[in-house]
Structure formats: structure tokens, C-alpha cells
Amino acid sequence: MASSEPQNSLVKVDNLTVRFAAKNRGRRSYIEPVRQVSFDIAPGEVLALVGESGSGKTTIGRTLVKVVEPFGGHLYFDGRDITHLGSRAVRSLHSEVQMIFQDPFAALNPTATIQEHLVLPLRVYQRVPSTKLNLRVRELLEQVGLSPAEELRHKYPHELSGGQRQRVVIARSLAANPRFIVADEPVSMLDVSIRADILKILRNLRDSLKISLLYITHDLASARYLSDRITVLYGGQVMEVGTSRDIVKNPRHPYTRLLLAAVPGREGDLPQASEAAPDLSVERQGCPFAPRCPYTMDDCRTGDIPVRSVGSRHQVACLLEETDKDVLASAP
Ligand code: SF4
């Protein structure tokens, strides 16, 4: 049954859990790549989901564009419950919610021109009349810095560079005139030299078009540049939430500090713990970061890890916040 939410957030993820079937030594079992994750995104706000591979960030993005079905919890868009939708309602949602994929080459049809890629969403979602399609295509290409538009519109994806292809993917998402975009590692497969340009385009979507963004990345530095707030994930669970400034300048969770230590120029902030893939089994207990954490206590492995407020918009899921607040401060 549909329910409604207050209108102060455009996107609300409430206690989301995703469960997949998996095979373990030939026997059927289940994993939970996302467990009880909650966050919201205001109109025109950029929220970054930051974490390593296996953190659940891409799966969360896919639930919001209705590619992955939630196992538990609720998803809301503009006050509407979109947790479970039929195919017609999903098509309708995609006029307001779009996704930018990590691999721009795989996201484009190699047999279609750039013009054809942009005309389709203009027709389907915006019902732009044929007489105005060329004009709108040119406007979209110019909006993402692709010029000369008249020349580029007739090209095929293989004739463009990686950066140009990602601009086309962004233009295609804009053709639907969305209010919310999920951008899944949109610069990770691009040359370092053009990443900044793509991030600038995404920031411009927020500043000039007031589009809300969920920016999915493993890179805290780009999250700091692009986002208003950051949610740090590990093993499918939220570790820390705060403004981008608080997360980068005043990280409280050991995992956030580990991520920051990987940012060039910040090496050495924390002793490198041994890496291990997070346990995503349904049976897991305690803090998912315990096998890598330098401060693990007995209770970390078995107990519930409560989320504590450590500032007006800053929350941390770590038992250190209950025991000895000076431990992190005195860390090497
Ligand atoms: Fe480390 Fe325990 Fe905090 Fe988890 S709850 S991050 S294991 S101290």
C-alpha cells in the first residue's frame, strides 16, 4: 500500500535492506549487500555515497532507479512511496529520476548516432515535437560542453573520446528533464585529465538546474568537491554521515580515516590495517569494519553498534564514541 512522506526531502531512503540469493559450496544461501541504510536528499542537494568495492553504494543507487528490488525498508521520491512499483510506474518515474553509469561506452548503443541517443528520451519523456528536436539536441550538447554540436550529433559512440561519451550520457539523462540523478562512479573510467571537467558539469547541474544528485564514488576527494553531504558506507552499512566539510576535516569513524589516508597527500594518517573483503552474509553481527579496525573491542564483533550524533548534522556508528572519545584524537 502506498504511503506518503513529508515534503522536506526529495529523496528518502528509510532502513533499506537488499538481499540476494548466492551459492555457498553448492548450497543456496543469501547475502545482504545493503543493510538498514537510511538517508535523505533535499531538492538541489548533492549527497555522496562513499566506500570501497563491496560497500553497497552501487546497489543502493540501483534500487533508487528501480533496477534492484528492495528486500526491506522504504524508498520515497517527492513524498511518494516508490519501494515497489509496476513497470508502467517505473517508466513514469524515469521521467524524473535518471542514472549516469560508470562505463560510458557500455551505456551507449554502438549502432545509434548521438542524435538518436538524445532524440529518444526527448520524445518519450518530454514529448518534444519533431520540429523542435534538432534545436533541443543542440542545446543539450552545448549544455554539457560538446561542440561543434552540428558535427558531433551525427557521430557514433566509437568516434568519440571517453570524456565526450560521458558528456553524451549526461546529456541523455538531462533530455528527460529529471529532478534527481544517480551518478555511479561517473569519472572513475576516464583519464585523470578530464575528470575535473566532468565533475564541473555535474556541479553545474546542481547550481544552475537545481537537480538533486546521488554521487557514488570510492574517492573522498571528489566527493568533497562535488557534494554537500557525505555518507560513508562499509559492508553495506552506514559508518558515518556528515557535511562534506565535517567528514573530511573532522572524521570520527576509523574507516573514514582509513579512506582519507588513501587520498594523495594524506597518507600516514592511520596505520594501514590488513584488507579483507567485508562479510555480507545474512548472519553477520556487530561492526562490519571490525576485522580491519585497529581499535576493535570484544563488543564490536557481536553487539549492536548504535548511531551517535556527534554534531548537528554529523553521525557516527562506532563504539569508540561511547567508550573513549580521546582514542581517535590520539591516534597516530
Ligand atoms: Fe572499530 Fe569497533 Fe568502531 Fe567498528 S565499532 S569502527 S570495530 S572501534
Tab-separated table of C-alpha atoms and ligand atoms in Angstrom:
chain	number	residue	atom	x	y	z
A	1	MET	CA	0.000	0.000	0.000
A	2	ALA	CA	1.329	3.397	-0.931
A	3	SER	CA	2.155	5.732	1.906
A	4	SER	CA	3.408	9.297	1.921
A	5	GLU	CA	6.274	11.200	3.491
A	6	PRO	CA	6.714	14.860	4.461
A	7	GLN	CA	7.846	17.063	1.552
A	8	ASN	CA	11.100	18.431	3.036
A	9	SER	CA	13.228	15.880	1.197
A	10	LEU	CA	13.079	14.962	-2.483
A	11	VAL	CA	14.567	11.501	-1.926
A	12	LYS	CA	14.273	9.463	1.237
A	13	VAL	CA	15.814	6.046	1.847
A	14	ASP	CA	14.415	4.540	5.026
A	15	ASN	CA	16.011	1.452	6.570
A	16	LEU	CA	16.779	-0.061	3.154
A	17	THR	CA	17.901	-3.689	3.051
A	18	VAL	CA	18.744	-5.568	-0.153
A	19	ARG	CA	19.101	-9.334	-0.148
A	20	PHE	CA	20.423	-11.542	-2.973
A	21	ALA	CA	20.496	-15.315	-3.335
A	22	ALA	CA	24.006	-16.751	-3.577
A	23	LYS	CA	25.590	-20.183	-3.733
A	24	ASN	CA	27.920	-21.234	-0.910
A	25	ARG	CA	29.771	-24.503	-1.594
A	26	GLY	CA	26.894	-25.638	-3.807
A	27	ARG	CA	24.244	-24.748	-1.195
A	28	ARG	CA	21.761	-21.923	-1.609
A	29	SER	CA	22.307	-19.047	0.807
A	30	TYR	CA	21.704	-15.294	0.972
A	31	ILE	CA	23.810	-12.189	1.242
A	32	GLU	CA	22.788	-8.675	2.260
A	33	PRO	CA	24.921	-6.190	0.306
A	34	VAL	CA	22.836	-3.380	1.851
A	35	ARG	CA	21.594	-3.488	5.444
A	36	GLN	CA	19.315	-0.957	7.131
A	37	VAL	CA	20.631	2.095	5.274
A	38	SER	CA	18.847	5.435	5.717
A	39	PHE	CA	19.483	8.894	4.249
A	40	ASP	CA	17.628	11.696	2.533
A	41	ILE	CA	18.433	14.236	-0.162
A	42	ALA	CA	16.917	17.705	-0.305
A	43	PRO	CA	15.896	19.420	-3.577
A	44	GLY	CA	19.062	20.694	-5.275
A	45	GLU	CA	21.363	18.868	-2.849
A	46	VAL	CA	24.289	16.580	-3.736
A	47	LEU	CA	24.805	13.612	-1.414
A	48	ALA	CA	27.864	11.412	-1.943
A	49	LEU	CA	27.864	7.713	-1.085
A	50	VAL	CA	31.497	6.842	-0.451
A	51	GLY	CA	33.024	3.422	0.091
A	52	GLU	CA	35.203	0.730	-1.400
A	53	SER	CA	34.090	-2.146	-3.597
A	54	GLY	CA	31.510	-4.210	-1.687
A	55	SER	CA	30.243	-1.262	0.329
A	56	GLY	CA	26.789	-1.473	-1.270
A	57	LYS	CA	26.843	2.003	-2.820
A	58	THR	CA	26.047	0.936	-6.395
A	59	THR	CA	23.305	-1.428	-5.209
A	60	ILE	CA	21.663	1.440	-3.317
A	61	GLY	CA	21.788	3.607	-6.465
A	62	ARG	CA	20.198	0.828	-8.480
A	63	THR	CA	17.338	0.436	-6.034
A	64	LEU	CA	16.548	4.140	-6.498
A	65	VAL	CA	16.266	3.781	-10.289
A	66	LYS	CA	14.257	0.588	-9.768
A	67	VAL	CA	16.755	-1.828	-11.299
A	68	VAL	CA	17.146	-3.675	-7.987
A	69	GLU	CA	14.201	-4.586	-5.770
A	70	PRO	CA	14.475	-3.818	-2.011
A	71	PHE	CA	14.116	-6.663	0.480
A	72	GLY	CA	13.216	-4.400	3.385
A	73	GLY	CA	12.673	-0.725	4.201
A	74	HIS	CA	11.139	2.018	2.075
A	75	LEU	CA	12.095	4.403	-0.725
A	76	TYR	CA	10.326	7.725	-1.229
A	77	PHE	CA	10.549	10.220	-4.091
A	78	ASP	CA	8.902	13.615	-3.669
A	79	GLY	CA	6.753	12.153	-0.901
A	80	ARG	CA	5.610	9.140	-2.952
A	81	ASP	CA	6.384	5.611	-1.814
A	82	ILE	CA	8.378	4.073	-4.711
A	83	THR	CA	9.567	0.981	-2.825
A	84	HIS	CA	7.720	-1.425	-5.093
A	85	LEU	CA	6.403	-0.222	-8.461
A	86	GLY	CA	4.889	-1.856	-11.522
A	87	SER	CA	6.550	-1.435	-14.928
A	88	ARG	CA	4.295	1.443	-16.005
A	89	ALA	CA	5.005	3.376	-12.792
A	90	VAL	CA	8.754	2.733	-13.246
A	91	ARG	CA	8.622	4.222	-16.776
A	92	SER	CA	6.834	7.247	-15.378
A	93	LEU	CA	9.421	7.591	-12.565
A	94	HIS	CA	12.247	7.621	-15.132
A	95	SER	CA	10.995	10.946	-16.467
A	96	GLU	CA	12.103	12.387	-13.089
A	97	VAL	CA	14.861	10.024	-11.968
A	98	GLN	CA	17.811	9.203	-14.223
A	99	MET	CA	21.131	7.362	-13.866
A	100	ILE	CA	24.618	8.086	-15.202
A	101	PHE	CA	26.671	4.900	-15.467
A	102	GLN	CA	30.324	4.236	-14.748
A	103	ASP	CA	31.210	2.980	-18.231
A	104	PRO	CA	30.028	5.485	-20.863
A	105	PHE	CA	30.879	3.169	-23.763
A	106	ALA	CA	28.735	0.319	-22.419
A	107	ALA	CA	25.930	2.788	-21.648
A	108	LEU	CA	25.607	3.851	-25.305
A	109	ASN	CA	24.268	1.890	-28.265
A	110	PRO	CA	27.163	1.462	-30.725
A	111	THR	CA	24.775	1.391	-33.720
A	112	ALA	CA	22.992	4.673	-32.856
A	113	THR	CA	24.207	8.204	-33.549
A	114	ILE	CA	24.473	10.789	-30.783
A	115	GLN	CA	21.392	12.486	-32.244
A	116	GLU	CA	19.412	9.243	-31.966
A	117	HIS	CA	20.534	8.746	-28.351
A	118	LEU	CA	19.161	12.168	-27.403
A	119	VAL	CA	16.016	12.177	-29.536
A	120	LEU	CA	14.612	9.060	-27.864
A	121	PRO	CA	14.278	10.489	-24.315
A	122	LEU	CA	13.155	13.856	-25.718
A	123	ARG	CA	10.286	12.113	-27.479
A	124	VAL	CA	9.411	9.583	-24.757
A	125	TYR	CA	9.690	11.760	-21.631
A	126	GLN	CA	9.267	15.316	-22.920
A	127	ARG	CA	7.049	14.745	-25.986
A	128	VAL	CA	9.125	17.307	-27.890
A	129	PRO	CA	7.576	17.834	-31.371
A	130	SER	CA	9.656	16.764	-34.377
A	131	THR	CA	10.128	20.376	-35.499
A	132	LYS	CA	11.951	21.220	-32.259
A	133	LEU	CA	14.075	18.083	-31.828
A	134	ASN	CA	17.183	19.402	-33.621
A	135	LEU	CA	17.176	22.560	-31.539
A	136	ARG	CA	16.838	20.649	-28.248
A	137	VAL	CA	19.610	18.214	-29.217
A	138	ARG	CA	21.929	21.135	-29.941
A	139	GLU	CA	21.026	22.791	-26.627
A	140	LEU	CA	21.712	19.565	-24.707
A	141	LEU	CA	25.088	19.034	-26.386
A	142	GLU	CA	26.103	22.611	-25.656
A	143	GLN	CA	24.900	22.260	-22.064
A	144	VAL	CA	27.500	19.507	-21.483
A	145	GLY	CA	30.223	21.337	-23.403
A	146	LEU	CA	30.125	19.278	-26.621
A	147	SER	CA	30.867	21.367	-29.678
A	148	PRO	CA	30.562	21.815	-32.561
A	149	ALA	CA	27.143	20.266	-31.937
A	150	GLU	CA	26.253	20.144	-35.638
A	151	GLU	CA	29.230	17.904	-36.322
A	152	LEU	CA	29.047	15.739	-33.193
A	153	ARG	CA	25.348	14.902	-33.417
A	154	HIS	CA	25.958	12.689	-36.477
A	155	LYS	CA	28.812	10.691	-34.937
A	156	TYR	CA	28.667	7.215	-33.386
A	157	PRO	CA	29.945	6.471	-29.850
A	158	HIS	CA	33.158	4.799	-31.095
A	159	GLU	CA	34.104	8.045	-32.870
A	160	LEU	CA	34.179	9.968	-29.558
A	161	SER	CA	36.707	10.045	-26.717
A	162	GLY	CA	35.809	8.615	-23.292
A	163	GLY	CA	35.170	12.098	-21.912
A	164	GLN	CA	32.941	13.012	-24.873
A	165	ARG	CA	30.978	9.783	-24.439
A	166	GLN	CA	30.374	10.532	-20.760
A	167	ARG	CA	29.150	14.014	-21.731
A	168	VAL	CA	26.685	12.370	-24.126
A	169	VAL	CA	25.490	10.076	-21.304
A	170	ILE	CA	24.937	13.138	-19.104
A	171	ALA	CA	23.128	14.946	-21.941
A	172	ARG	CA	20.892	11.912	-22.454
A	173	SER	CA	19.941	11.904	-18.774
A	174	LEU	CA	19.164	15.642	-18.991
A	175	ALA	CA	16.927	15.059	-22.030
A	176	ALA	CA	14.326	13.576	-19.680
A	177	ASN	CA	14.387	16.830	-17.653
A	178	PRO	CA	14.950	14.925	-14.371
A	179	ARG	CA	14.768	16.273	-10.829
A	180	PHE	CA	17.136	13.631	-9.458
A	181	ILE	CA	20.152	11.859	-10.979
A	182	VAL	CA	22.105	8.879	-9.633
A	183	ALA	CA	25.704	9.254	-10.869
A	184	ASP	CA	27.520	5.939	-10.355
A	185	GLU	CA	31.319	6.458	-10.394
A	186	PRO	CA	30.916	8.763	-13.437
A	187	VAL	CA	34.619	9.668	-13.696
A	188	SER	CA	36.390	6.524	-12.477
A	189	MET	CA	36.922	5.117	-16.010
A	190	LEU	CA	38.078	8.415	-17.508
A	191	ASP	CA	41.556	9.894	-17.872
A	192	VAL	CA	42.603	11.923	-14.847
A	193	SER	CA	42.975	14.975	-17.117
A	194	ILE	CA	39.242	15.116	-17.959
A	195	ARG	CA	37.738	14.055	-14.624
A	196	ALA	CA	37.648	17.616	-13.320
A	197	ASP	CA	35.690	18.777	-16.397
A	198	ILE	CA	33.009	16.125	-15.897
A	199	LEU	CA	32.751	16.930	-12.171
A	200	LYS	CA	32.306	20.609	-13.073
A	201	ILE	CA	29.418	19.707	-15.391
A	202	LEU	CA	27.779	17.709	-12.597
A	203	ARG	CA	28.224	20.562	-10.126
A	204	ASN	CA	26.650	22.890	-12.663
A	205	LEU	CA	23.557	20.660	-12.758
A	206	ARG	CA	23.088	21.357	-9.084
A	207	ASP	CA	23.928	25.067	-9.248
A	208	SER	CA	22.040	26.080	-12.402
A	209	LEU	CA	19.314	23.442	-12.825
A	210	LYS	CA	18.797	22.646	-9.080
A	211	ILE	CA	18.916	18.929	-9.834
A	212	SER	CA	19.480	16.668	-6.808
A	213	LEU	CA	22.362	14.218	-7.199
A	214	LEU	CA	23.388	10.979	-5.544
A	215	TYR	CA	27.114	10.839	-6.328
A	216	ILE	CA	28.528	7.330	-5.895
A	217	THR	CA	32.296	7.121	-5.569
A	218	HIS	CA	35.242	5.493	-3.790
A	219	ASP	CA	37.092	8.817	-3.837
A	220	LEU	CA	36.624	11.140	-0.864
A	221	ALA	CA	38.460	13.995	-2.587
A	222	SER	CA	35.961	14.212	-5.472
A	223	ALA	CA	33.095	13.728	-3.010
A	224	ARG	CA	34.354	16.725	-1.056
A	225	TYR	CA	34.489	18.795	-4.268
A	226	LEU	CA	31.041	17.883	-5.560
A	227	SER	CA	28.790	17.099	-2.621
A	228	ASP	CA	27.072	18.963	0.186
A	229	ARG	CA	26.990	15.922	2.464
A	230	ILE	CA	28.750	12.543	2.531
A	231	THR	CA	27.532	9.143	3.720
A	232	VAL	CA	30.372	6.671	4.286
A	233	LEU	CA	29.491	3.003	3.766
A	234	TYR	CA	31.290	-0.202	4.640
A	235	GLY	CA	29.991	-3.751	4.166
A	236	GLY	CA	26.560	-2.451	3.159
A	237	GLN	CA	26.101	-0.379	6.324
A	238	VAL	CA	26.390	3.319	7.171
A	239	MET	CA	29.544	4.161	9.119
A	240	GLU	CA	29.397	7.949	9.209
A	241	VAL	CA	27.225	10.772	7.856
A	242	GLY	CA	28.012	14.470	7.825
A	243	THR	CA	28.587	17.598	5.840
A	244	SER	CA	31.412	17.194	3.340
A	245	ARG	CA	33.497	19.558	5.415
A	246	ASP	CA	32.940	17.629	8.677
A	247	ILE	CA	33.707	14.274	7.058
A	248	VAL	CA	36.967	15.497	5.529
A	249	LYS	CA	38.133	17.893	8.251
A	250	ASN	CA	36.815	16.081	11.316
A	251	PRO	CA	36.370	12.367	10.503
A	252	ARG	CA	35.253	10.364	13.546
A	253	HIS	CA	34.955	6.819	12.231
A	254	PRO	CA	38.128	4.713	11.831
A	255	TYR	CA	37.022	3.661	8.329
A	256	THR	CA	36.551	7.254	7.203
A	257	ARG	CA	40.052	7.961	8.474
A	258	LEU	CA	41.344	4.979	6.509
A	259	LEU	CA	39.679	6.304	3.328
A	260	LEU	CA	41.186	9.725	3.944
A	261	ALA	CA	44.601	8.142	4.375
A	262	ALA	CA	44.267	6.907	0.778
A	263	VAL	CA	43.763	10.448	-0.560
A	264	PRO	CA	47.035	11.708	-2.100
A	265	GLY	CA	48.815	13.964	0.381
A	266	ARG	CA	47.007	12.437	3.389
A	267	GLU	CA	48.962	9.146	3.578
A	268	GLY	CA	50.015	8.117	7.035
A	269	ASP	CA	47.038	9.483	8.969
A	270	LEU	CA	46.215	5.987	10.217
A	271	PRO	CA	48.141	2.731	10.358
A	272	GLN	CA	47.034	0.614	7.396
A	273	ALA	CA	45.021	-2.313	8.709
A	274	SER	CA	45.020	-5.552	6.737
A	275	GLU	CA	42.479	-5.505	3.937
A	276	ALA	CA	39.706	-8.086	3.903
A	277	ALA	CA	36.519	-8.289	1.874
A	278	PRO	CA	33.586	-7.371	4.127
A	279	ASP	CA	31.321	-10.164	5.335
A	280	LEU	CA	27.967	-9.654	3.594
A	281	SER	CA	26.287	-12.812	4.931
A	282	VAL	CA	22.822	-12.507	6.420
A	283	GLU	CA	24.184	-13.978	9.677
A	284	ARG	CA	26.849	-11.284	10.230
A	285	GLN	CA	26.851	-9.431	13.547
A	286	GLY	CA	28.467	-6.403	15.091
A	287	CYS	CA	30.525	-3.820	13.240
A	288	PRO	CA	31.362	-4.854	9.662
A	289	PHE	CA	34.670	-2.989	9.892
A	290	ALA	CA	35.854	-4.960	12.958
A	291	PRO	CA	38.223	-7.305	11.018
A	292	ARG	CA	40.172	-4.278	9.692
A	293	CYS	CA	39.793	-1.822	12.533
A	294	PRO	CA	42.875	-1.061	14.683
A	295	TYR	CA	40.625	-0.325	17.706
A	296	THR	CA	38.406	-3.426	17.713
A	297	MET	CA	36.966	-4.394	21.119
A	298	ASP	CA	35.084	-7.563	22.056
A	299	ASP	CA	31.701	-5.843	21.837
A	300	CYS	CA	32.467	-4.644	18.296
A	301	ARG	CA	32.235	-8.196	16.971
A	302	THR	CA	28.888	-9.156	18.416
A	303	GLY	CA	26.941	-6.213	19.778
A	304	ASP	CA	24.647	-3.696	18.135
A	305	ILE	CA	26.526	-0.609	17.010
A	306	PRO	CA	24.329	2.402	17.790
A	307	VAL	CA	24.467	5.526	15.643
A	308	ARG	CA	25.525	8.543	17.726
A	309	SER	CA	25.129	12.225	16.922
A	310	VAL	CA	28.480	13.985	17.273
A	311	GLY	CA	27.357	17.297	15.792
A	312	SER	CA	24.249	18.993	14.463
A	313	ARG	CA	24.457	17.104	11.126
A	314	HIS	CA	27.171	14.594	11.962
A	315	GLN	CA	26.503	10.966	12.979
A	316	VAL	CA	28.832	8.028	13.590
A	317	ALA	CA	28.266	4.287	14.071
A	318	CYS	CA	31.206	3.323	16.266
A	319	LEU	CA	31.535	2.074	19.849
A	320	LEU	CA	34.522	4.379	20.374
A	321	GLU	CA	32.029	7.205	20.620
A	322	GLU	CA	30.690	5.507	23.767
A	323	THR	CA	33.931	4.442	25.365
A	324	ASP	CA	36.897	6.720	24.946
A	325	LYS	CA	36.452	9.748	22.753
A	326	ASP	CA	40.155	10.535	23.041
A	327	VAL	CA	41.297	7.341	21.344
A	328	LEU	CA	40.814	8.684	17.819
A	329	ALA	CA	42.228	12.056	18.718
A	330	SER	CA	45.436	10.434	19.948
A	331	ALA	CA	45.713	8.032	17.014
A	332	PRO	CA	48.996	8.237	15.106
B	1	SF4	FE1	36.309	-0.177	15.149
B	1	SF4	FE2	34.605	-1.107	16.969
B	1	SF4	FE3	34.285	1.337	15.988
B	1	SF4	FE4	33.792	-0.793	14.482
B	1	SF4	S1	32.666	-0.183	16.337
B	1	SF4	S2	34.912	1.011	13.862
B	1	SF4	S3	35.381	-2.203	15.179
B	1	SF4	S4	36.010	0.596	17.243
